[in-house]
Amino acid sequence: MLKVNDAHILNKVDYKSYQEKVSKINEMIDENKGAGNDYTGWVNYPETFDKVEFESIKKYAKEVRDNYEVLVVCGIGGSYLGARAAIEALRGLRSDDKLEIIFFGQTFSSDYVYETLKYLEKKNFAINVISKSGTTTETAIAFRLVKELLEKKVGKEKARKAIFATTDAHKGALRELSNKEGYVTFNLPGNIGGRYSVFTAVGLFPLACAGLDIDSLMKGALEAQKACKNPSIDANPAYKYAVLRDYFYRHQKPVEMFVTYEPRLTQLGEWFKQLFGESEGKDGKGLLPHSATFSTDLHSLGQYVQDGNKIMFETILFVHNPNNDVIIPHDEKDLDGLNYLEGKSLGFVNEKAFLGTLEAHTKTGGVPNIILEVDKLDAFNLGYLFYFFMKTCAMSAYLLEVNPFNQPGVEVYKKNMFHLLGKKGY
Ligand code: PA5
């Protein structure tokens, strides 16, 4: 599971002074009385999720695994990042699983879209289109194109059976289209917003198709739901982390750098940035969420963290036990001078890199580090982590006195873009 280690934050945080406020917010979340309270369906979801739909997700995922080479997951933002983060975290970056997963619908880039469609011409593929509103332009354009390709390749009837839609249970353009075309659909509950939706079919269907253990993911989420319900900052890891984030925000550290030492967790950093950035960045407030993968980025951003403007604190997610390890071999000539490491594992080296960096960044660099420690990376712990971050985010945003569940700012560019594109009404 997870430990929030505050031994390296270089500050004395008076948790007690936060307790009354945190307890009040906790009660507000429990009683569903805070700002944005029509979007809090995720809070008890690991307990209340639709068990019938869960089984149907597994059934159709098996059908996809048994019948196709590729699943094209078409979505953006909250309808994309959770599934991608989870699949990369659990399958790794060189998966040889029989089902390839391709993410589509998250960009207007014609090069990306062209190359993906070209690649799919030769593949036997199914599509999972995910959009709560059904009107998100990137996703809608991509879906129109990939659906057309599929229909041309296999005919309308076979294409209909290969398309799975995840959308709002009752309304929206994609719901209407799916009903009309007769696609299998999964529901995105009306009271759960995109970036809090990874435990719904939005995340679960792609994960199950990828052959991953969604039962364990939900068990981990449930465990976190229980642990992160406790009003006591001492006992609740999410509230402890939320208080630390709030403390640094109020003490001239407006940037949080989320760091992992695992390339397979890089996309979790992207999910993290959306969750916190869209939830907190409003009314002129909010920490700027940034992310990095060490040791890779120690060779790029490392200089800035060590020696640059002291605007940040780091949050390190460290996984103690790698799923697979590699031993460094002996070399007769030792021309690379690495024999001092012979017989040692890369897990050991990675841990020493983490410890050495921790000391460099905190003691020498004066950059506070919060450490989130996890034993190993599996579906259970990932479910725990997703929920932990979402509960942290709700508490952090309420501490800032902003609504954690809306995103009014993202409409501004869309209006301008629609005007430039000549959309009716803009
Ligand atoms: O978190 C959010 O609300 C957003 O990122 C949305 O998920 C994203 O804009 C996609 O929206 P939709 O699912 O309606 O296509």
Coordinates of C-alpha atoms and ligand atoms in Angstrom, one line a residue:
M1 CA 0.0 0.0 0.0
L2 CA 1.2 3.6 0.6
K3 CA 3.2 5.6 3.1
V4 CA 3.4 9.4 3.0
N5 CA 6.9 10.1 4.3
D6 CA 7.4 13.7 5.5
A7 CA 10.9 13.2 6.9
H8 CA 12.5 15.2 4.1
I9 CA 10.2 18.2 3.8
L10 CA 12.7 20.6 5.4
N11 CA 9.9 22.4 7.2
K12 CA 8.0 21.9 10.4
V13 CA 4.4 21.6 9.3
D14 CA 1.9 22.1 12.1
Y15 CA -0.7 19.5 11.2
K16 CA -2.7 20.3 14.3
S17 CA -3.5 23.8 13.1
Y18 CA -5.1 22.2 10.0
Q19 CA -7.1 19.6 11.8
E20 CA -10.3 21.6 12.4
K21 CA -10.5 22.8 8.8
V22 CA -9.8 19.3 7.4
S23 CA -12.4 17.8 9.6
K24 CA -15.0 20.3 8.4
I25 CA -14.1 19.7 4.7
N26 CA -14.2 15.9 5.3
E27 CA -17.7 16.2 6.7
M28 CA -18.7 18.4 3.8
I29 CA -17.4 15.7 1.3
D30 CA -19.2 13.0 3.3
E31 CA -22.4 14.8 3.4
N32 CA -22.0 15.9 -0.2
K33 CA -22.4 19.6 0.6
G34 CA -19.3 21.2 -1.0
A35 CA -19.0 23.2 -4.3
G36 CA -19.5 20.9 -7.3
N37 CA -21.4 18.3 -5.2
D38 CA -23.3 17.0 -8.2
Y39 CA -19.9 15.5 -9.3
T40 CA -19.0 13.5 -6.3
G41 CA -20.2 10.1 -7.4
W42 CA -16.5 8.9 -7.4
V43 CA -16.2 9.2 -3.6
N44 CA -18.0 6.0 -2.8
Y45 CA -17.7 4.4 -6.2
P46 CA -15.3 1.6 -5.3
E47 CA -18.1 0.4 -3.1
T48 CA -21.2 1.4 -5.0
F49 CA -20.1 0.6 -8.6
D50 CA -22.5 -1.2 -10.9
K51 CA -21.6 -4.9 -10.4
V52 CA -23.7 -6.0 -13.4
E53 CA -22.0 -3.7 -15.7
F54 CA -18.6 -4.7 -14.3
E55 CA -19.3 -8.3 -15.4
S56 CA -20.4 -7.2 -18.8
I57 CA -17.2 -5.2 -19.1
K58 CA -15.2 -8.4 -18.5
K59 CA -17.4 -10.4 -20.9
Y60 CA -17.0 -7.9 -23.8
A61 CA -13.3 -7.5 -23.0
K62 CA -12.8 -11.2 -23.5
E63 CA -14.6 -11.0 -26.8
V64 CA -12.2 -8.2 -27.9
R65 CA -9.2 -10.2 -26.7
D66 CA -10.4 -13.3 -28.5
N67 CA -11.3 -11.7 -31.8
Y68 CA -9.1 -8.7 -32.5
E69 CA -5.4 -7.8 -32.8
V70 CA -5.7 -4.1 -31.8
L71 CA -8.1 -2.1 -29.7
V72 CA -8.3 1.6 -30.7
V73 CA -9.2 3.7 -27.6
C74 CA -10.6 6.9 -28.8
G75 CA -10.8 9.7 -26.1
I76 CA -9.1 12.7 -24.6
G77 CA -8.4 14.2 -21.1
G78 CA -10.3 12.4 -18.5
S79 CA -11.6 10.0 -21.1
Y80 CA -8.1 8.9 -22.0
L81 CA -5.3 9.6 -19.5
G82 CA -6.4 7.2 -16.7
A83 CA -6.6 4.2 -19.0
R84 CA -3.3 5.0 -20.7
A85 CA -1.5 5.6 -17.3
A86 CA -2.9 2.3 -15.9
I87 CA -2.1 0.2 -19.0
E88 CA 1.5 1.5 -19.2
A89 CA 2.0 1.1 -15.5
L90 CA 0.8 -2.5 -15.4
R91 CA 1.8 -3.8 -18.8
G92 CA 5.1 -1.9 -19.1
L93 CA 6.3 -0.2 -22.3
R94 CA 7.2 -3.2 -24.4
S95 CA 4.2 -5.4 -23.8
D96 CA 4.0 -8.6 -26.0
D97 CA 0.4 -9.1 -25.0
K98 CA -1.8 -10.5 -27.9
L99 CA -3.9 -7.3 -27.9
E100 CA -2.2 -4.1 -28.9
I101 CA -3.8 -0.9 -27.5
I102 CA -3.6 2.3 -29.5
F103 CA -4.7 5.6 -28.2
F104 CA -6.4 7.9 -30.6
G105 CA -8.7 11.0 -30.5
Q106 CA -6.4 12.9 -28.2
T107 CA -4.9 15.3 -30.8
F108 CA -5.7 17.3 -34.0
S109 CA -2.3 16.4 -35.4
S110 CA -2.8 15.3 -39.0
D111 CA 0.5 13.4 -38.9
Y112 CA -0.5 11.4 -35.9
V113 CA -4.0 10.7 -37.3
Y114 CA -2.7 9.8 -40.8
E115 CA 0.0 7.5 -39.5
T116 CA -2.4 5.7 -37.1
L117 CA -5.1 5.2 -39.8
K118 CA -2.4 3.9 -42.2
Y119 CA -1.2 1.5 -39.6
L120 CA -4.8 0.3 -38.9
E121 CA -5.5 -0.4 -42.6
K122 CA -3.6 -3.7 -42.2
K123 CA -4.9 -4.6 -38.8
N124 CA -7.9 -6.5 -37.4
F125 CA -9.2 -3.9 -34.9
A126 CA -12.0 -3.0 -32.6
I127 CA -12.8 0.5 -31.3
N128 CA -13.7 1.8 -27.8
V129 CA -14.9 5.4 -28.2
I130 CA -15.1 7.2 -24.9
S131 CA -16.7 10.6 -24.5
K132 CA -19.1 11.8 -21.8
S133 CA -20.4 14.7 -23.8
G134 CA -20.0 13.1 -27.2
T135 CA -19.1 16.5 -28.6
T136 CA -15.3 16.7 -27.9
T137 CA -13.9 17.7 -31.2
E138 CA -10.6 15.8 -31.2
T139 CA -12.4 12.5 -30.3
A140 CA -15.4 13.1 -32.5
I141 CA -13.2 13.7 -35.6
A142 CA -10.9 10.7 -34.9
F143 CA -13.9 8.5 -34.3
R144 CA -15.6 9.6 -37.6
L145 CA -12.4 8.7 -39.4
V146 CA -11.6 5.4 -37.7
K147 CA -15.2 4.3 -37.9
E148 CA -15.2 5.0 -41.7
L149 CA -12.0 3.0 -42.1
L150 CA -13.5 0.1 -40.2
E151 CA -16.8 0.1 -42.1
K152 CA -14.8 0.2 -45.4
K153 CA -12.6 -2.7 -44.3
V154 CA -15.2 -5.1 -42.9
G155 CA -18.6 -3.7 -43.8
K156 CA -21.2 -1.9 -41.6
E157 CA -22.5 -4.9 -39.8
K158 CA -19.2 -6.3 -38.6
A159 CA -18.0 -2.8 -37.8
R160 CA -21.1 -2.3 -35.6
K161 CA -20.1 -5.3 -33.6
A162 CA -16.5 -4.1 -33.2
I163 CA -17.5 -0.7 -31.8
F164 CA -17.9 -0.2 -28.0
A165 CA -19.0 3.2 -26.8
T166 CA -18.5 4.6 -23.2
T167 CA -20.6 7.7 -22.6
D168 CA -23.2 9.4 -20.4
A169 CA -25.9 6.9 -19.3
H170 CA -28.7 9.0 -20.7
K171 CA -27.7 12.0 -22.9
G172 CA -25.3 13.4 -25.4
A173 CA -24.4 13.0 -29.0
L174 CA -22.5 9.7 -28.6
R175 CA -25.3 8.2 -26.6
E176 CA -27.7 9.1 -29.4
L177 CA -25.4 7.8 -32.2
S178 CA -24.7 4.6 -30.3
N179 CA -28.4 3.9 -29.8
K180 CA -29.1 4.6 -33.4
E181 CA -26.2 2.4 -34.6
G182 CA -26.8 -0.4 -32.0
Y183 CA -23.3 -0.3 -30.4
V184 CA -22.6 -2.0 -27.1
T185 CA -22.4 0.8 -24.6
F186 CA -21.0 1.3 -21.1
N187 CA -22.2 4.0 -18.8
L188 CA -20.4 7.0 -17.5
P189 CA -22.4 8.0 -14.4
G190 CA -23.7 11.6 -14.6
N191 CA -22.2 12.4 -11.2
I192 CA -18.6 11.5 -12.1
G193 CA -16.5 14.0 -14.1
G194 CA -13.9 12.9 -16.7
R195 CA -10.7 13.2 -14.5
Y196 CA -12.4 11.3 -11.7
S197 CA -13.6 8.5 -13.9
V198 CA -10.8 5.9 -14.1
F199 CA -12.8 3.4 -12.0
T200 CA -15.8 3.5 -14.4
A201 CA -15.9 1.8 -17.7
V202 CA -13.8 4.7 -19.0
G203 CA -10.8 3.1 -17.4
L204 CA -12.0 -0.4 -16.8
F205 CA -13.0 -1.5 -20.3
P206 CA -9.6 -0.7 -21.9
L207 CA -7.8 -2.2 -18.9
A208 CA -9.8 -5.4 -19.1
C209 CA -9.2 -5.6 -22.8
A210 CA -5.5 -5.2 -22.1
G211 CA -5.8 -8.4 -19.9
L212 CA -5.3 -6.6 -16.6
D213 CA -6.8 -7.5 -13.3
I214 CA -9.7 -5.0 -12.8
D215 CA -10.9 -6.9 -9.7
S216 CA -7.7 -6.2 -7.9
L217 CA -7.7 -2.6 -9.1
M218 CA -11.2 -2.1 -7.6
K219 CA -10.1 -3.8 -4.4
G220 CA -7.2 -1.4 -4.0
A221 CA -9.5 1.5 -4.7
L222 CA -11.9 0.2 -2.0
E223 CA -9.0 -0.1 0.5
A224 CA -8.0 3.5 -0.2
Q225 CA -11.6 4.7 0.0
K226 CA -11.7 3.3 3.6
A227 CA -8.3 4.7 4.6
C228 CA -9.0 8.1 3.1
K229 CA -12.4 8.6 4.8
N230 CA -10.8 9.1 8.2
P231 CA -11.0 12.8 9.3
S232 CA -7.7 12.5 11.2
I233 CA -4.7 13.9 9.3
D234 CA -2.4 11.5 11.1
A235 CA -4.5 8.5 10.0
N236 CA -5.5 9.6 6.5
P237 CA -2.7 9.5 3.9
A238 CA -4.6 11.6 1.4
Y239 CA -5.3 14.4 4.0
K240 CA -1.7 14.3 5.2
Y241 CA -0.5 14.8 1.6
A242 CA -3.2 17.5 0.9
V243 CA -2.1 19.5 4.0
L244 CA 1.6 19.3 2.9
R245 CA 0.6 20.5 -0.6
D246 CA -1.4 23.4 0.9
Y247 CA 1.4 24.3 3.2
F248 CA 3.9 24.6 0.4
Y249 CA 1.5 26.5 -1.8
R250 CA 1.2 29.0 1.0
H251 CA 5.0 29.1 1.6
Q252 CA 6.3 30.4 -1.7
K253 CA 6.4 27.0 -3.5
P254 CA 3.9 27.4 -6.3
V255 CA 5.2 24.4 -8.3
E256 CA 4.9 20.7 -7.4
M257 CA 7.1 18.4 -9.4
F258 CA 5.7 14.8 -9.4
V259 CA 8.6 12.4 -9.8
T260 CA 8.9 8.7 -10.4
Y261 CA 11.8 6.5 -11.0
E262 CA 9.9 4.2 -13.4
P263 CA 9.4 5.0 -17.1
R264 CA 6.2 2.9 -17.0
L265 CA 4.8 5.6 -14.6
T266 CA 5.5 8.6 -16.9
Q267 CA 1.9 8.6 -18.1
L268 CA 0.7 8.5 -14.4
G269 CA 2.5 11.9 -14.3
E270 CA 0.3 13.1 -17.2
W271 CA -2.9 11.8 -15.4
F272 CA -1.6 13.5 -12.2
K273 CA -1.2 16.9 -14.0
Q274 CA -4.7 16.8 -15.4
L275 CA -6.2 15.8 -12.1
F276 CA -4.6 18.5 -10.1
G277 CA -4.2 21.2 -12.8
E278 CA -7.9 21.1 -13.9
S279 CA -9.2 20.7 -10.4
E280 CA -7.1 23.4 -8.6
G281 CA -6.0 25.9 -11.3
K282 CA -8.8 28.5 -11.0
D283 CA -9.7 31.8 -9.6
G284 CA -6.0 32.8 -9.9
K285 CA -5.0 30.1 -7.5
G286 CA -3.4 26.6 -7.5
L287 CA -0.1 24.8 -7.5
L288 CA 1.3 24.2 -11.0
P289 CA 1.7 20.5 -11.4
H290 CA 4.8 19.4 -13.2
S291 CA 6.2 15.9 -13.7
A292 CA 9.5 14.1 -14.4
T293 CA 10.9 10.7 -14.7
F294 CA 14.2 10.2 -12.9
S295 CA 17.0 9.3 -13.4
T296 CA 16.3 10.1 -17.1
D297 CA 15.3 13.7 -16.3
L298 CA 18.1 14.2 -13.8
H299 CA 20.1 14.6 -17.0
S300 CA 17.9 17.5 -18.2
L301 CA 15.8 19.1 -15.4
G302 CA 18.1 17.9 -12.6
Q303 CA 20.2 21.0 -12.9
Y304 CA 17.2 23.3 -12.4
V305 CA 15.9 21.4 -9.4
Q306 CA 19.3 21.3 -7.8
D307 CA 20.4 24.9 -8.5
G308 CA 17.7 26.9 -10.1
N309 CA 14.8 29.1 -8.9
K310 CA 13.5 27.7 -5.6
I311 CA 9.9 27.7 -6.6
M312 CA 9.2 24.0 -6.2
F313 CA 8.8 21.1 -3.9
E314 CA 9.1 17.5 -5.2
T315 CA 6.7 14.7 -4.6
I316 CA 8.5 11.4 -5.2
L317 CA 6.5 8.3 -5.9
F318 CA 9.0 5.5 -5.1
V319 CA 8.3 1.8 -5.8
H320 CA 10.5 -0.3 -3.5
N321 CA 10.4 -3.6 -5.4
P322 CA 10.6 -3.7 -9.2
N323 CA 8.5 -6.4 -10.9
N324 CA 11.5 -7.7 -12.7
D325 CA 15.2 -7.1 -11.9
V326 CA 18.4 -7.4 -13.9
I327 CA 21.8 -8.3 -12.6
I328 CA 24.9 -6.4 -13.8
P329 CA 27.4 -9.0 -15.3
H330 CA 31.1 -9.4 -14.8
D331 CA 33.4 -8.2 -17.7
E332 CA 36.9 -9.7 -17.9
K333 CA 38.5 -6.4 -19.2
D334 CA 36.3 -4.0 -17.2
L335 CA 37.1 -1.2 -19.8
D336 CA 33.9 0.6 -18.7
G337 CA 35.0 0.4 -15.1
L338 CA 31.7 -1.1 -14.0
N339 CA 33.0 -4.3 -12.3
Y340 CA 32.5 -2.6 -8.9
L341 CA 28.7 -3.1 -9.6
E342 CA 29.0 -6.7 -10.8
G343 CA 26.4 -8.9 -9.2
K344 CA 24.3 -6.0 -8.1
S345 CA 20.8 -5.5 -9.4
L346 CA 19.5 -2.5 -11.3
G347 CA 16.8 -2.2 -8.6
F348 CA 19.6 -1.7 -6.1
V349 CA 21.2 1.0 -8.4
N350 CA 17.9 2.7 -8.9
E351 CA 17.3 2.9 -5.2
K352 CA 20.7 4.3 -4.6
A353 CA 20.1 6.9 -7.3
F354 CA 16.9 7.9 -5.5
L355 CA 18.6 8.1 -2.1
G356 CA 21.6 10.1 -3.5
T357 CA 19.2 12.5 -5.3
L358 CA 17.0 12.9 -2.3
E359 CA 20.0 14.0 -0.3
A360 CA 21.3 16.3 -3.1
H361 CA 17.9 18.0 -3.7
T362 CA 17.0 18.4 0.0
K363 CA 20.2 19.0 1.9
T364 CA 22.3 20.7 -0.8
G365 CA 19.5 22.1 -3.0
G366 CA 17.1 23.1 -0.3
V367 CA 14.1 21.6 -2.2
P368 CA 11.5 20.0 0.1
N369 CA 10.7 16.4 -0.8
I370 CA 7.5 14.5 0.0
I371 CA 7.9 10.8 -0.5
L372 CA 5.1 8.5 -1.4
E373 CA 6.4 5.0 -0.8
V374 CA 4.8 1.9 -2.4
D375 CA 6.0 -1.7 -2.0
K376 CA 5.4 -2.8 -5.6
L377 CA 3.5 -1.8 -8.7
D378 CA 0.5 -4.0 -9.2
A379 CA -3.2 -3.5 -10.0
F380 CA -4.2 -3.4 -6.3
N381 CA -1.6 -0.7 -5.4
L382 CA -2.4 1.3 -8.6
G383 CA -6.1 1.3 -7.7
Y384 CA -5.1 2.5 -4.2
L385 CA -3.0 5.2 -5.7
F386 CA -5.6 6.5 -8.2
Y387 CA -8.1 6.9 -5.4
F388 CA -5.6 8.4 -3.0
F389 CA -4.7 11.1 -5.5
M390 CA -8.4 11.9 -6.2
K391 CA -9.2 12.2 -2.5
T392 CA -6.1 14.3 -2.0
C393 CA -7.2 16.5 -4.8
A394 CA -10.7 17.1 -3.5
M395 CA -9.3 18.0 0.0
S396 CA -6.5 20.3 -1.5
A397 CA -9.0 22.1 -3.8
Y398 CA -11.4 22.7 -0.9
L399 CA -8.5 23.9 1.3
L400 CA -7.9 26.5 -1.5
E401 CA -11.6 27.3 -1.6
V402 CA -12.1 26.3 -5.3
N403 CA -14.5 23.9 -6.8
P404 CA -12.5 20.7 -7.5
F405 CA -15.0 19.4 -10.1
N406 CA -15.5 22.0 -12.8
Q407 CA -13.1 23.4 -15.5
P408 CA -14.7 26.6 -16.7
G409 CA -11.3 27.9 -18.1
V410 CA -11.0 25.2 -20.8
E411 CA -14.0 26.6 -22.6
V412 CA -12.2 29.9 -23.5
Y413 CA -9.9 28.4 -26.2
K414 CA -12.7 26.2 -27.5
K415 CA -14.9 29.3 -28.2
N416 CA -12.1 31.0 -30.1
M417 CA -11.2 27.8 -32.0
F418 CA -14.9 27.2 -33.0
H419 CA -15.2 30.8 -34.1
L420 CA -12.1 30.4 -36.3
L421 CA -13.4 27.1 -37.6
G422 CA -16.7 28.7 -38.5
K423 CA -18.9 26.6 -36.2
K424 CA -22.5 27.7 -36.1
G425 CA -23.2 30.0 -33.1
Y426 CA -19.6 31.0 -32.5
Ligands
PA5_1 O1 -11.8 15.9 -16.9 C1 -12.5 16.4 -17.8 O2 -13.7 16.7 -17.5 C2 -12.0 16.6 -19.2 O3 -10.7 16.3 -19.4 C3 -12.8 15.7 -20.1 O4 -12.7 14.4 -19.7 C4 -12.3 15.8 -21.5 O5 -12.5 17.1 -22.0 C5 -13.1 14.9 -22.5 O6 -14.5 15.1 -22.4 P1 -15.5 14.1 -23.0 O7 -15.5 12.9 -22.2 O8 -16.9 14.8 -22.8 O9 -15.2 13.9 -24.4

